[in-house]
Tab-separated table of C-alpha atoms in Angstrom:
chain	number	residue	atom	x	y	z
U	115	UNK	CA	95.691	101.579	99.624
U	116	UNK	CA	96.417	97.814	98.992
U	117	UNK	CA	99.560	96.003	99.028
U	118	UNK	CA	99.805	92.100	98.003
U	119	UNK	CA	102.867	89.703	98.026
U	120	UNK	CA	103.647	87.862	95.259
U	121	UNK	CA	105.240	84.538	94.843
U	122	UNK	CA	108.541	85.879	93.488
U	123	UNK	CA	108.871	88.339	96.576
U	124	UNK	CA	107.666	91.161	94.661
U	125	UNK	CA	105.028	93.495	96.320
U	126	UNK	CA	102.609	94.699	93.720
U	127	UNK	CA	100.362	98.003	95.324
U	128	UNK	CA	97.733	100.028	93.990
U	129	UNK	CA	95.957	102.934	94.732
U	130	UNK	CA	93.033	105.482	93.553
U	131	UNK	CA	93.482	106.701	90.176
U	132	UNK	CA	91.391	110.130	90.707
U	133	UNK	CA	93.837	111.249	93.799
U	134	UNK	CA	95.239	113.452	91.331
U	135	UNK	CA	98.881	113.208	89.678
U	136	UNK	CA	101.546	110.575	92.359
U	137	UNK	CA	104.971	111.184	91.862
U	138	UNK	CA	105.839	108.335	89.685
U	139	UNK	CA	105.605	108.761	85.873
U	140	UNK	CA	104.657	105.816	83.576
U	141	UNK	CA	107.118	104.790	81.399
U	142	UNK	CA	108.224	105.667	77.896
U	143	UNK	CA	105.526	109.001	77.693
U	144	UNK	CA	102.445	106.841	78.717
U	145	UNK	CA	99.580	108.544	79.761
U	146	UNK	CA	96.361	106.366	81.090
U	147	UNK	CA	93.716	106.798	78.786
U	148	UNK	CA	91.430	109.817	77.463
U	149	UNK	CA	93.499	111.853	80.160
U	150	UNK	CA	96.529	114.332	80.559
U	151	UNK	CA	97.508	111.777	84.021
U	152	UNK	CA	100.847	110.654	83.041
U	153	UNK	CA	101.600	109.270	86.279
U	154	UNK	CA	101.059	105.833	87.970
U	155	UNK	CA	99.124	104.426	90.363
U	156	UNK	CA	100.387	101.526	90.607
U	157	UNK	CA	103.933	99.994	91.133
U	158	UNK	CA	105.540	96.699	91.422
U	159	UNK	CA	108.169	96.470	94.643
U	160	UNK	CA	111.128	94.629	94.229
U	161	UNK	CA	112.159	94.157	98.160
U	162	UNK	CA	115.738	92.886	97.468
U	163	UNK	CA	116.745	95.662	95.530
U	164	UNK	CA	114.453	98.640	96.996
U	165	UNK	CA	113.306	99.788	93.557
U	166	UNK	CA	110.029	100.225	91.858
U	167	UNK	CA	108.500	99.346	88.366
U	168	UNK	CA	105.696	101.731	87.526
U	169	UNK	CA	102.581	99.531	86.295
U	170	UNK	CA	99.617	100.568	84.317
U	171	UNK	CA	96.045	100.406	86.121
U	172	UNK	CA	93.295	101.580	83.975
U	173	UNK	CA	90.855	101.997	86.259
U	174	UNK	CA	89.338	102.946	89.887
U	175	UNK	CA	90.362	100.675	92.321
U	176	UNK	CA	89.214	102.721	95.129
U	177	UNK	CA	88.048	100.353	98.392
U	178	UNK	CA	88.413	97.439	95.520
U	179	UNK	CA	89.408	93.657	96.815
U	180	UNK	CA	91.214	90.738	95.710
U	181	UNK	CA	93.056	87.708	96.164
U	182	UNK	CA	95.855	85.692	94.926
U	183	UNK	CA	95.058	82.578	92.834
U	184	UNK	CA	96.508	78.784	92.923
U	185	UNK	CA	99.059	80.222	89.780
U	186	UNK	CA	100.003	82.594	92.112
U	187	UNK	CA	98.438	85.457	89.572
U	188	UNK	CA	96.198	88.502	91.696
U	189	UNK	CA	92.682	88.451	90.500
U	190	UNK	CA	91.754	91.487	92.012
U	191	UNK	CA	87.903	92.944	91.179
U	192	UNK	CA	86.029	95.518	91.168
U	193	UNK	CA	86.247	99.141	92.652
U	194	UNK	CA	84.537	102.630	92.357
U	195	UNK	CA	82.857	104.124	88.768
U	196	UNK	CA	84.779	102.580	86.134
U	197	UNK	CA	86.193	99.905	88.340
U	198	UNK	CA	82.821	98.619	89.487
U	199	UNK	CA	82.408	95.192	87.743
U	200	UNK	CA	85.871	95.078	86.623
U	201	UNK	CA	88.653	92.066	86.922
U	202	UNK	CA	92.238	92.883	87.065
U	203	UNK	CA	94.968	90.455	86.863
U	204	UNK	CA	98.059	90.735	87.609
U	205	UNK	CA	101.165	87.974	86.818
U	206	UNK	CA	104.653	89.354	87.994
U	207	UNK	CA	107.368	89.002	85.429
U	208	UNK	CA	110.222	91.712	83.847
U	209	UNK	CA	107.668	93.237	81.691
U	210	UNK	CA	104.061	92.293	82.923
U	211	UNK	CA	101.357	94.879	83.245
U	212	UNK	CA	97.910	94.795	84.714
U	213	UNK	CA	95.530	92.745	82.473
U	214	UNK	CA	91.586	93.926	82.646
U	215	UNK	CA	88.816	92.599	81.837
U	216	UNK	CA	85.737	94.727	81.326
U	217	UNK	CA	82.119	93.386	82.593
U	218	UNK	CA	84.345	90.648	84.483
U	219	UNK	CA	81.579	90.689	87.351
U	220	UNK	CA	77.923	90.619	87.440
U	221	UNK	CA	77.256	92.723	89.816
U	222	UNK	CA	78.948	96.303	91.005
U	223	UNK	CA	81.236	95.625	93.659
U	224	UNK	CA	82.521	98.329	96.130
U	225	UNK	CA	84.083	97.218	99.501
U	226	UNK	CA	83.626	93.665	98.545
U	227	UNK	CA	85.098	90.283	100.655
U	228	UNK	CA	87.251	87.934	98.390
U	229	UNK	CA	88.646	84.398	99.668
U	230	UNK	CA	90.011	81.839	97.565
U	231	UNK	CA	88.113	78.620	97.190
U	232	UNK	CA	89.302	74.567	97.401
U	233	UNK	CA	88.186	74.738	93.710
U	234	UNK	CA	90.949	77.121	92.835
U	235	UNK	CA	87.978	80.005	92.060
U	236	UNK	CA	87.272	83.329	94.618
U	237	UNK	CA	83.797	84.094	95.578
U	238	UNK	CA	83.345	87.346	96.036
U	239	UNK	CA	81.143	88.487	98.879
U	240	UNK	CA	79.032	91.178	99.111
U	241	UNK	CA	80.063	94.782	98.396
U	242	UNK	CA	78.056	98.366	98.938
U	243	UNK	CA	74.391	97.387	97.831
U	244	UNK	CA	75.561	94.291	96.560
U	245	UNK	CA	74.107	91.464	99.022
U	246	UNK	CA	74.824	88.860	97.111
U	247	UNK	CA	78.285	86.920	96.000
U	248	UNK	CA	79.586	85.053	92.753
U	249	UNK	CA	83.014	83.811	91.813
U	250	UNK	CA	85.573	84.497	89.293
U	251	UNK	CA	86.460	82.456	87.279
U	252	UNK	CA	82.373	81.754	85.909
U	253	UNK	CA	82.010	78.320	85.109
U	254	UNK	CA	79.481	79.640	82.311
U	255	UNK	CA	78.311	83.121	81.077
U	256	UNK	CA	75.073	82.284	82.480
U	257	UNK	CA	76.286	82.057	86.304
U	258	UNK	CA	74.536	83.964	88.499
U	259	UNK	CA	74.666	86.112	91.736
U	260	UNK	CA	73.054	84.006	94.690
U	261	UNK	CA	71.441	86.170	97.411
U	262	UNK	CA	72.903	86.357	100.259
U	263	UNK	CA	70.426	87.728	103.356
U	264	UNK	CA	72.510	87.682	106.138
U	265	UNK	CA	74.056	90.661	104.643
U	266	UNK	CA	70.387	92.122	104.623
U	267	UNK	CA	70.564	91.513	107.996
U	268	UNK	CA	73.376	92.643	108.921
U	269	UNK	CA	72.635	96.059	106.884
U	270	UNK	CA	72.378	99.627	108.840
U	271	UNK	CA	70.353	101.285	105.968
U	272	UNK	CA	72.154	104.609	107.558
U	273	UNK	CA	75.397	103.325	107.834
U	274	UNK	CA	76.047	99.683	106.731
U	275	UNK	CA	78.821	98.576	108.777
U	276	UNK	CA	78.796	95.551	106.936
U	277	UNK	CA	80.828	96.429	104.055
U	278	UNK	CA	84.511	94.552	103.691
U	279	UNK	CA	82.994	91.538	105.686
U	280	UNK	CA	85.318	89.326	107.569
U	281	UNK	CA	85.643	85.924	105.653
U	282	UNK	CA	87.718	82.629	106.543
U	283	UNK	CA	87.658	79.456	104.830
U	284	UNK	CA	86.507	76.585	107.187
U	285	UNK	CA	88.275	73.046	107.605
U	286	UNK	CA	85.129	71.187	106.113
U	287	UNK	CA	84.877	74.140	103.154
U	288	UNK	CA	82.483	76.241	104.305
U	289	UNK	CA	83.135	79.861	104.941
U	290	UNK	CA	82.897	81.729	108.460
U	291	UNK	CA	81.824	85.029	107.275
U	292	UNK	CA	81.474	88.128	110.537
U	293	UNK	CA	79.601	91.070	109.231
U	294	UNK	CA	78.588	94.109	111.491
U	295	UNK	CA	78.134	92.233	114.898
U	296	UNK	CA	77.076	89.021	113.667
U	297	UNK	CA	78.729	85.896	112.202
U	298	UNK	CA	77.773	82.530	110.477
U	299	UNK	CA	78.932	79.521	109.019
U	300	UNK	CA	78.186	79.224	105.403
U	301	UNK	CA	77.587	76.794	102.765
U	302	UNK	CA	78.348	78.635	99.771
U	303	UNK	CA	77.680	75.814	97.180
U	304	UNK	CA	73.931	75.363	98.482
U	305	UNK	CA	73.123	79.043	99.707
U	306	UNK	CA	72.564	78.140	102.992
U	307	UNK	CA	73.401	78.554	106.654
U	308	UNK	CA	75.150	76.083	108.232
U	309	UNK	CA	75.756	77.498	111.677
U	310	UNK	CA	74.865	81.160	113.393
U	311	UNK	CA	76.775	82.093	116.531
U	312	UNK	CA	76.168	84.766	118.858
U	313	UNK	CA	76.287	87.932	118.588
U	314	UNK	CA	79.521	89.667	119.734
U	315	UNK	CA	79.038	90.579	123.382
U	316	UNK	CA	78.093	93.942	123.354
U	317	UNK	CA	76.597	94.624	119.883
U	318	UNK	CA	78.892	97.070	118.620
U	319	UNK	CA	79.888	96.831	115.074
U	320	UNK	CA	83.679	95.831	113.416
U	321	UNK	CA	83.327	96.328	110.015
U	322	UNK	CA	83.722	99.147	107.326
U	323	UNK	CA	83.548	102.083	108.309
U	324	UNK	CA	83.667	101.028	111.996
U	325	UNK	CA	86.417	98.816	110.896
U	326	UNK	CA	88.220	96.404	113.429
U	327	UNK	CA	89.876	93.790	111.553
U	328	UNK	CA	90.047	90.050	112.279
U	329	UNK	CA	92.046	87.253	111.714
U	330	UNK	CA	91.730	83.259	111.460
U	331	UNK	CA	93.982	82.083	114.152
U	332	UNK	CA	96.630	78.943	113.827
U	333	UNK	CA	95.242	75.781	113.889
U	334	UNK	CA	95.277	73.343	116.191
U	335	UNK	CA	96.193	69.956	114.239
U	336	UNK	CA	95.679	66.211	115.589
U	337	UNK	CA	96.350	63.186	112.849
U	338	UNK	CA	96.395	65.936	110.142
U	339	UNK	CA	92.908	67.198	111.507
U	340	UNK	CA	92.445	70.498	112.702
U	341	UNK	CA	90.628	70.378	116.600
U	342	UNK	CA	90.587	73.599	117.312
U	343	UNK	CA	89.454	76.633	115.079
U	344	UNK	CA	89.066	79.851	116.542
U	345	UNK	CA	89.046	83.543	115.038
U	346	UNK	CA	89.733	87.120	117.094
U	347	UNK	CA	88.118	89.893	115.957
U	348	UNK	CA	89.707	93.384	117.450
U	349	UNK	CA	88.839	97.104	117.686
U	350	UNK	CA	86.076	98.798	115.537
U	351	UNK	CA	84.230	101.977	116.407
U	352	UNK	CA	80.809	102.451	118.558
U	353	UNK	CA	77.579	102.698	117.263
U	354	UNK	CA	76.886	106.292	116.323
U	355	UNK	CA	80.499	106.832	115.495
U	356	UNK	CA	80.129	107.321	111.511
U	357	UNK	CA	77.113	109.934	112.366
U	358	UNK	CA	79.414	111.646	115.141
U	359	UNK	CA	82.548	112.001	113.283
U	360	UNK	CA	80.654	113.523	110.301
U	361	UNK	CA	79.782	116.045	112.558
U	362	UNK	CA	82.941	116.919	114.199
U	363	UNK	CA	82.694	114.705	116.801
U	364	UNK	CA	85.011	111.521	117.314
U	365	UNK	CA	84.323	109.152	119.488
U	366	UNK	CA	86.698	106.539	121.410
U	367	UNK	CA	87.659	103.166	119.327
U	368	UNK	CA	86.953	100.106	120.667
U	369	UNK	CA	89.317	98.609	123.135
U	370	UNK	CA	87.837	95.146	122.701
U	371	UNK	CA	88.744	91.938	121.124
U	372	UNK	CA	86.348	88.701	120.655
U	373	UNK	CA	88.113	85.492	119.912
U	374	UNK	CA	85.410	82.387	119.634
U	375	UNK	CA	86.503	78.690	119.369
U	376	UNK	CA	83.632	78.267	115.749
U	377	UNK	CA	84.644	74.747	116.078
U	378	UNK	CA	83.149	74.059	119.465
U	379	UNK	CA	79.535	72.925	119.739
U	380	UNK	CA	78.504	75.364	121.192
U	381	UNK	CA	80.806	78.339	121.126
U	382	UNK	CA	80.772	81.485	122.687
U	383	UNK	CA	82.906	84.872	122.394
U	384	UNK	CA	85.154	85.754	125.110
U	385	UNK	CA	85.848	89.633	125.556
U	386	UNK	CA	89.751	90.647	126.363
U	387	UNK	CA	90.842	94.325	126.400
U	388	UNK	CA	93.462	95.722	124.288
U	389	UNK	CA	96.293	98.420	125.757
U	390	UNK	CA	95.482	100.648	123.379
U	391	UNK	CA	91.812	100.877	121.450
U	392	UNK	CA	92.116	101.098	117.757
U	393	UNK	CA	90.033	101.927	114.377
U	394	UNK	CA	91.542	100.781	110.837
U	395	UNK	CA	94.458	99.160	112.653
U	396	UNK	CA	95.865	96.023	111.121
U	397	UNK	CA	96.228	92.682	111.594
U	398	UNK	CA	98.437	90.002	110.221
U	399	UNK	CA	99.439	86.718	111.896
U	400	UNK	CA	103.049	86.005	112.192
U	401	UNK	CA	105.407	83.421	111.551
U	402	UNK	CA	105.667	82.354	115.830
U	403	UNK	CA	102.033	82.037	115.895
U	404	UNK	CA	101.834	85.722	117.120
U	405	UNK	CA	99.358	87.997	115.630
U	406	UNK	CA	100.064	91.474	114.991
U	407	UNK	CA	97.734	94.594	115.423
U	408	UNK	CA	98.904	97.647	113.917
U	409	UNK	CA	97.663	101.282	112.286
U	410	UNK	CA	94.976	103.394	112.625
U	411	UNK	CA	93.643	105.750	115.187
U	412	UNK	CA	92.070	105.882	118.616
U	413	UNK	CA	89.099	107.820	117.276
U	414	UNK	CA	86.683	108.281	114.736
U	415	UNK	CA	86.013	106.293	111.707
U	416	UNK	CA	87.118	104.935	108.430
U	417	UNK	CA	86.558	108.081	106.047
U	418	UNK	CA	87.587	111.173	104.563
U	419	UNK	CA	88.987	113.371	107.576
U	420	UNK	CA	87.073	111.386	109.869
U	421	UNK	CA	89.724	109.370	111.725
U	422	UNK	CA	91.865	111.456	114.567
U	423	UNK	CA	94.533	111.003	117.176
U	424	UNK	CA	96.828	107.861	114.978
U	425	UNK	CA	98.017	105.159	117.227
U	426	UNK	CA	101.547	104.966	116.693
U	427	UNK	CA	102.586	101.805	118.616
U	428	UNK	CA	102.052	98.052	117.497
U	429	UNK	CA	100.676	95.539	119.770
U	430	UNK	CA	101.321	91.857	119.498
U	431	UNK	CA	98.730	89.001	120.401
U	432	UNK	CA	99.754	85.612	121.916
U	433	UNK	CA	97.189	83.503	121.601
U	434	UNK	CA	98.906	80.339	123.717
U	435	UNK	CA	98.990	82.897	126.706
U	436	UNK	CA	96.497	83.364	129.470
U	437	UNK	CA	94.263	85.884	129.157
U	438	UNK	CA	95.542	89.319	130.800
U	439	UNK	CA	99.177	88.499	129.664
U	440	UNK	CA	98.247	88.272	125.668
U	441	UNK	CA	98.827	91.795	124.053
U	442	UNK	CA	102.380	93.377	124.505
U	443	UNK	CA	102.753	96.880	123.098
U	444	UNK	CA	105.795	97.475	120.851
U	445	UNK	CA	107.981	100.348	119.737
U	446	UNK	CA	106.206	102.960	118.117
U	447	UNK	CA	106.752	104.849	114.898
U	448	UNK	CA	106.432	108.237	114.129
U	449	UNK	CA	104.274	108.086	111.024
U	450	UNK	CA	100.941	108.436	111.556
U	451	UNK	CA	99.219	105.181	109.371
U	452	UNK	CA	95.351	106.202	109.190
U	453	UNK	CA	92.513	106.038	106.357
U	454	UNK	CA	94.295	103.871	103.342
U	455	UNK	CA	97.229	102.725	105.264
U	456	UNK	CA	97.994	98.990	104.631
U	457	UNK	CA	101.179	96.061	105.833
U	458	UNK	CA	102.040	92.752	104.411
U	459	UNK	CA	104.134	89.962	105.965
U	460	UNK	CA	108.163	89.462	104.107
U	461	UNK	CA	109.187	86.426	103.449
U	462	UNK	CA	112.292	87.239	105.541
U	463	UNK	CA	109.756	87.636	108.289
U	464	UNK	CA	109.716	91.664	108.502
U	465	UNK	CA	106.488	93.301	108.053
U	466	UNK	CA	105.925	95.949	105.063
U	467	UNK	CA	104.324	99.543	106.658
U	468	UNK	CA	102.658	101.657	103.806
U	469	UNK	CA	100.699	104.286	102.920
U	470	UNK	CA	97.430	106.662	105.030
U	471	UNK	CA	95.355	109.274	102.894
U	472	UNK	CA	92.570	110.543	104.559
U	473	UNK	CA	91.995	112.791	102.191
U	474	UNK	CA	90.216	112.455	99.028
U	475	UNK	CA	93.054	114.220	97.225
U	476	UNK	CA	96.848	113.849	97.123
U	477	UNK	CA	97.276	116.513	100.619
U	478	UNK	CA	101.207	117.051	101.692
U	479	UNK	CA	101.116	120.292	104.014
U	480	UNK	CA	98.811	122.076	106.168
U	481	UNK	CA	97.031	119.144	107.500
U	482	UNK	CA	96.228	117.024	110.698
U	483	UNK	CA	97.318	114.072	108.886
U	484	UNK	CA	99.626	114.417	105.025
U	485	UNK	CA	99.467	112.049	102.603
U	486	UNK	CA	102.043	109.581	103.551
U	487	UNK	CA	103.549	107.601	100.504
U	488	UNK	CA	107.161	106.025	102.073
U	489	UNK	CA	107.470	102.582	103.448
U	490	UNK	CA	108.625	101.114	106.375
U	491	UNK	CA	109.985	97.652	107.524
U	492	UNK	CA	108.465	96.823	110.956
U	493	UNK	CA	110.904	94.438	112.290
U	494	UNK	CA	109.142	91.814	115.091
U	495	UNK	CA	110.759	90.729	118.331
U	496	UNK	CA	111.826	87.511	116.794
U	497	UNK	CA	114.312	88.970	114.495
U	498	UNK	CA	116.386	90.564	117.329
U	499	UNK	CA	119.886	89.025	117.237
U	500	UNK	CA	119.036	88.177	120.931
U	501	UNK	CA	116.754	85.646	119.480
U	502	UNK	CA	119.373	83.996	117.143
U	503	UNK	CA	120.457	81.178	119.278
U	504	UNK	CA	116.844	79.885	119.948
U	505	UNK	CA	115.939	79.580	116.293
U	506	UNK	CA	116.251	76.399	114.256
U	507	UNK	CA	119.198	75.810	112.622
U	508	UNK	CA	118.789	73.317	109.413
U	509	UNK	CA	120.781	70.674	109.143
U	510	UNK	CA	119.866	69.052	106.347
U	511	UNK	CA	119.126	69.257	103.010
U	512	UNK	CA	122.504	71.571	102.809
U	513	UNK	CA	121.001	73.229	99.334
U	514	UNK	CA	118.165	74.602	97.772
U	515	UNK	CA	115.651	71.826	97.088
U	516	UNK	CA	113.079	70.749	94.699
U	517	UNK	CA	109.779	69.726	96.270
U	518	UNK	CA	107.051	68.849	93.506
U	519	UNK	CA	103.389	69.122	94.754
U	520	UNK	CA	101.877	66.960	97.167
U	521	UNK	CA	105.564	65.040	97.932
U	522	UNK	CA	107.229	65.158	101.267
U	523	UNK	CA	110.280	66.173	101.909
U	524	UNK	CA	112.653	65.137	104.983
U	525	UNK	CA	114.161	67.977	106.810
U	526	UNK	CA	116.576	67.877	110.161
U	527	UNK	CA	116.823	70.627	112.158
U	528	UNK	CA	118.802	71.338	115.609
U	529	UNK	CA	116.639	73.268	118.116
């Protein structure tokens, strides 16, 4: 269900722990608490050696969030039942375990937005019922929850569509936050709302469970100031969809992307057309500046047997491009990747495939769609041996290097 890389080049992943028994034990006869589950549900990746360590999560992190923090530790947060206001953290080392701490949040938070802060905290936005944020660490045990009414307004009382909200850090330190259709620039540290741009052309929604995904795109930097900021939000499902699919019917993912320029004075989206439409797909940028969309389905929603017909290939964004020569559709696999399916970029600059359970239980046969529990190493176009005479070759320094924080470093480098 989640994946996250840590600074050592471990992978640390979680998943639901009422899916029933995984096929990993826990170590040494462990057994998770008041239960006969003996198994784990979560696991530490070593990706140089292609082994596991089986870790110890006490409780639900179903449709949870998190983020890593300035130590490089995960602070991950809350969940579903037990898991609701609880704070995890994880530190990677030979032995280290999950670390929780009970009553860590104020409020409950399922399908909740975290994003690390210039401070070194996370706020935490929103969540199912939650419209409000806070941040971890509290500065005081009296800190409270400030409102938050755009995601009142953003709220389908039938559906929501606002849940897992879309949140980027701005240059100045204000967060862009996209919920449903809608998106704004916020000033967390006074409640208020700095900036609200347009609606995405057409209205149709791109969060949970219509569920596009977005990214922030690269910067454009002049004299160490960034000029150009602009964010693409891509696929989703139609209104109606979460309704439809409930009752057998799937409709058609979105096909659309919006990219706006939030730094402009007056920005607007601009509509492009993907070559394939996609729900729960996936999107990480890449190291060339390249972003990649991958995952999910063509129809239906995010949900319990409510996502159908997987699309298999990946599709690459260039954003430098003009538009109608952007997307370029890759390879595909022949794993489906649907409901709970997740990637994360390698540091050698592969991408890390995992997971899809659209079922609420562990489900291997007799199924549209099994319970898929291998990984795969998507390898990107850049990492063809084709491509190894037009990358970089450093020159200098010769060895590994010490850099302390905020000190430069000369490098040479033959193009």
């Amino acid at each position: 269900m989640h994946m996250q890389l840590l600074p050592n080049d471990r992978v640390v992943m979680y998943d639901r722990t009422d899916f029933g028994i995984s096929n990993i034990s826990l170590p040494n006869g462990k057994c998770r608490p008041n239960s006969t589950d003996c198994s784990s549900h979560s696991v530490e990746y070593d990706v140089g050696s292609n082994t596991i360590r089986p870790l110890m999560v006490l409780t639900n992190v179903w449709c949870s969030s998190g983020t890593l923090m300035p130590d490089g530790s995960l602070v991950q947060t809350g969940g579903w039942a037990d898991g609701y206001r609880r704070v995890r953290i994880y530190k990677s080392c030979a032995t280290c375990d999950w670390q929780e701490i009970p009553n860590g949040l104020n409020q409950q938070r399922w399908y909740a937005t975290n994003h690390l802060l210039p401070d070194g905290r996370q706020i935490i936005i929103g969540g199912r019922q939650a419209f409000n944020y806070e941040f971890y660490p509290k500065m005081s045990a009296t800190e409270n929850s400030p409102s938050f009414p755009f995601l009142v307004q953003t709220n389908d009382p039938n559906v929501e569509n606002n849940l897992y909200p879309f949140v980027f850090l701005y240059p100045d330190g204000n967060l862009f936050v996209f919920a449903n259709n809608r998106s704004i620039l916020f000033d967390y540290s006074k409640n208020q709302v700095v900036k609200t741009y347009p609606t995405m052309h057409g209205g149709q929604p791109r969060n949970y469970p219509s569920t596009g995904s977005a990214v922030l795109l690269p910067l454009r930097m002049k004299k160490g100031v960034a000029e150009s900021v602009e964010v693409l939000v891509c696929g989703g499902a139609p209104k109606g969809a979460f309704a439809n699919s409930n009752n057998g019917r799937f409709d058609g993912a979105l096909d659309t992307c919006g990219r706006i320029r939030i730094s402009d004075p007056n920005p607007q989206w601009v509509m492009e057309t993907m070559p394939l439409a996609r729900v729960m797909g996936d999107m990480l940028l890449l190291p060339n500046g390249h972003v990649l969309i991958i995952n999910g389905a063509s129809a239906g929603v995010a949900g319990w047997e409510l996502g159908r017909n997987p699309v298999l290939s990946p599709v690459t964004y260039r954003p430098d491009n003009q538009i109608g020569s952007r997307f370029e559709v890759q390879n595909p696999s022949t794993k489906p990747r649907v409901y709970h399916s997740t990637v994360v970029l390698l540091r050698d600059g592969r991408v890390l495939v995992g997971g899809s359970n659209p079922h609420d239980k562990y489900v291997f046969t007799n199924v549209l769609y099994p319970t898929e529990l291998s990984l795969k190493a998507f390898s990107p176009s850049y990492l063809d041996l084709s491509s190894s005479s037009s990358r970089p070759r450093i020159l200098s320094p010769k060895t590994k290097t010490k850099i302390r924080y905020g000190k430069q470093i000369d490098v040479t480098f033959l193009v």
